[in-house]
XYZ file of C-alpha atoms in Angstrom:
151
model
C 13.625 19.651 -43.737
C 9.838 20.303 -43.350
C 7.695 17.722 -42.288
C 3.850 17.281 -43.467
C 1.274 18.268 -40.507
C -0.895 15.356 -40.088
C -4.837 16.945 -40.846
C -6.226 14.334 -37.805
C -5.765 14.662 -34.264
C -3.445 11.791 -32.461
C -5.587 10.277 -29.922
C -4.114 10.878 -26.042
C -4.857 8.539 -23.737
C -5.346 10.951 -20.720
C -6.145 7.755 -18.207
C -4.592 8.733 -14.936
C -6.298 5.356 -13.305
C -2.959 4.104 -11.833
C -3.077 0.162 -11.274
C -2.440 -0.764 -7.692
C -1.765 -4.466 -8.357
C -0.350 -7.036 -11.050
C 3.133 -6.639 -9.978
C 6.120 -9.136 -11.409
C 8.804 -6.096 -11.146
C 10.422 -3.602 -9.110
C 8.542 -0.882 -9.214
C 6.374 2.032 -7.705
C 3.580 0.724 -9.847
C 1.679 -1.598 -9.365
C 2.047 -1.875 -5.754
C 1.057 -5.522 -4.781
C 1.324 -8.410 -6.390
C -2.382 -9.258 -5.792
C -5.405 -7.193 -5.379
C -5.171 -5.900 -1.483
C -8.573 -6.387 0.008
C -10.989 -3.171 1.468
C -12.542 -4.395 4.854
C -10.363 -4.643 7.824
C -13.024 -7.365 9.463
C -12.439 -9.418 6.215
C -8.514 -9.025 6.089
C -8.743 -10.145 9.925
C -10.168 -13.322 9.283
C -8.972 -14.356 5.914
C -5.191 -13.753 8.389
C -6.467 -16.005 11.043
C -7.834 -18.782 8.918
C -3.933 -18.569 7.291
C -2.118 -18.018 9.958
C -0.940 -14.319 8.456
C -0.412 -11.154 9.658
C -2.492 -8.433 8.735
C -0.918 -5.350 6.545
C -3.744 -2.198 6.512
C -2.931 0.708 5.411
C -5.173 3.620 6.075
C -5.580 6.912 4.107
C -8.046 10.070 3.512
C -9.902 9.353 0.722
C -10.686 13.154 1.190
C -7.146 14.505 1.422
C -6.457 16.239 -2.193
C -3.343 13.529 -2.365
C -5.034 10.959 -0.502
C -2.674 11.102 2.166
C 0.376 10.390 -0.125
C -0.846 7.026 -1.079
C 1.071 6.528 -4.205
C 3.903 8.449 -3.294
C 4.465 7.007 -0.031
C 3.072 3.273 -0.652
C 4.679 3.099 -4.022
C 8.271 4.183 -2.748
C 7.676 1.637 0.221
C 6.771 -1.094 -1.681
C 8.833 -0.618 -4.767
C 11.368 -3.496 -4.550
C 10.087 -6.626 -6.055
C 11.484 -8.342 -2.954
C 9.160 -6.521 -0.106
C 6.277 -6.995 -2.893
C 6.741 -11.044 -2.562
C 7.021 -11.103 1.319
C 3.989 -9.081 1.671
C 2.274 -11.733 -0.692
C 3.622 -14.631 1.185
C 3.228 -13.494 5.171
C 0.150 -10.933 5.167
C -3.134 -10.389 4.073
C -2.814 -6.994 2.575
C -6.041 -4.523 3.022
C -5.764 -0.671 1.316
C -8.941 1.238 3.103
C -9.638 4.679 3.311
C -10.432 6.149 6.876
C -13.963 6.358 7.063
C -14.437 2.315 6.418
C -16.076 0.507 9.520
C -12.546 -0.755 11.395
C -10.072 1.964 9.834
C -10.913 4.636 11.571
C -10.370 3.113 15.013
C -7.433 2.095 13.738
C -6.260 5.702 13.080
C -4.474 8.064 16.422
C -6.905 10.924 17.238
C -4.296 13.609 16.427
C -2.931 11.783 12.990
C -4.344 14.367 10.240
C -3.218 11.783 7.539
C -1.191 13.897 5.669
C 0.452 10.955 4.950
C -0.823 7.338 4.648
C -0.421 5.170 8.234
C 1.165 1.424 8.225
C -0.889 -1.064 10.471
C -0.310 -4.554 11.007
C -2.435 -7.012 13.288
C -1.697 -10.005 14.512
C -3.695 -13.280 13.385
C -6.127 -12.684 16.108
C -6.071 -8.990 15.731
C -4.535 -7.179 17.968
C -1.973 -4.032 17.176
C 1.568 -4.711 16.421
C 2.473 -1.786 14.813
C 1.145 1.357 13.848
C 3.566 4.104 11.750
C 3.478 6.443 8.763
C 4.216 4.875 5.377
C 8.105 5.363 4.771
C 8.269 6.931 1.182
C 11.836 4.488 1.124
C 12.426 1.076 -0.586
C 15.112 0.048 1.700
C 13.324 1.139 5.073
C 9.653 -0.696 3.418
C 11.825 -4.052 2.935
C 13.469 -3.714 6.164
C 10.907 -2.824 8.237
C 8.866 -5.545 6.587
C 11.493 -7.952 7.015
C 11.763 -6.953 10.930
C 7.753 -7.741 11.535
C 7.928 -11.110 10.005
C 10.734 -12.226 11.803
C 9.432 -10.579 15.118
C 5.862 -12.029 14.627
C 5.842 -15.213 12.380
């Protein structure tokens, strides 16, 4: 059987953008549900007015990967489940290291080869502060230990 060769090209969509929120499944993609916010000082005050928590996570806008981001977040965030109690008990913020707030945020010796996990409290103090878990079952459960440790 011989098939006719088409004389056009097919048009390839070559857009790598990836979508980081608009989430109603379990997924890697799109991350969050909502759009995560890009100022720490914004995220802080938006928690406090709400009585949230504050979930930052930092990465090298620099770093050829960017520290992992959608490897790491993505696998950490993938079950619809985590995706919902991050909407419901945090005011998410994705910022890259050099924003104003992020890099204090960041340990001295932490190269970001891999993206880093904070959360602040409503006022804004340091709860935790970890590398992003490239794991579905250790993103839920560490999310579900924060909420019912600080909420």
């Amino acid at each position: 059987i011989s098939l006719p060769i088409p004389k056009e090209k097919v048009a390839i969509n070559h857009n790598t953008e990836k979508k980081l929120s608009g989430a109603v499944q379990s997924d890697r993609l799109p991350i969050f549900i909502n759009e995560p916010l890009n100022d720490i000082a914004a995220a802080k005050a938006i928690a406090q007015q709400n009585n949230k928590l504050v979930f930052a996570v930092i990465y090298d806008e620099k770093h050829h990967s960017k520290s992992k981001l959608l490897h790491s977040l993505g696998c950490f965030m993938e079950y619809l489940t985590t995706k919902k109690l991050v909407e419901e008990h945090f005011v998410s913020v994705l910022v890259s290291s050099n924003q104003p707030g992020a890099a204090a945020l960041v340990p001295e010796d932490d190269p970001l080869e891999n993206c880093l996990w904070v959360v602040l409290s409503n006022t804004g103090e340091m709860i935790l502060r970890e590398g992003v878990y490239a794991n579905p079952d250790e993103g839920l459960k560490r999310v579900r230990d924060v909420i019912s440790k600080y909420l």
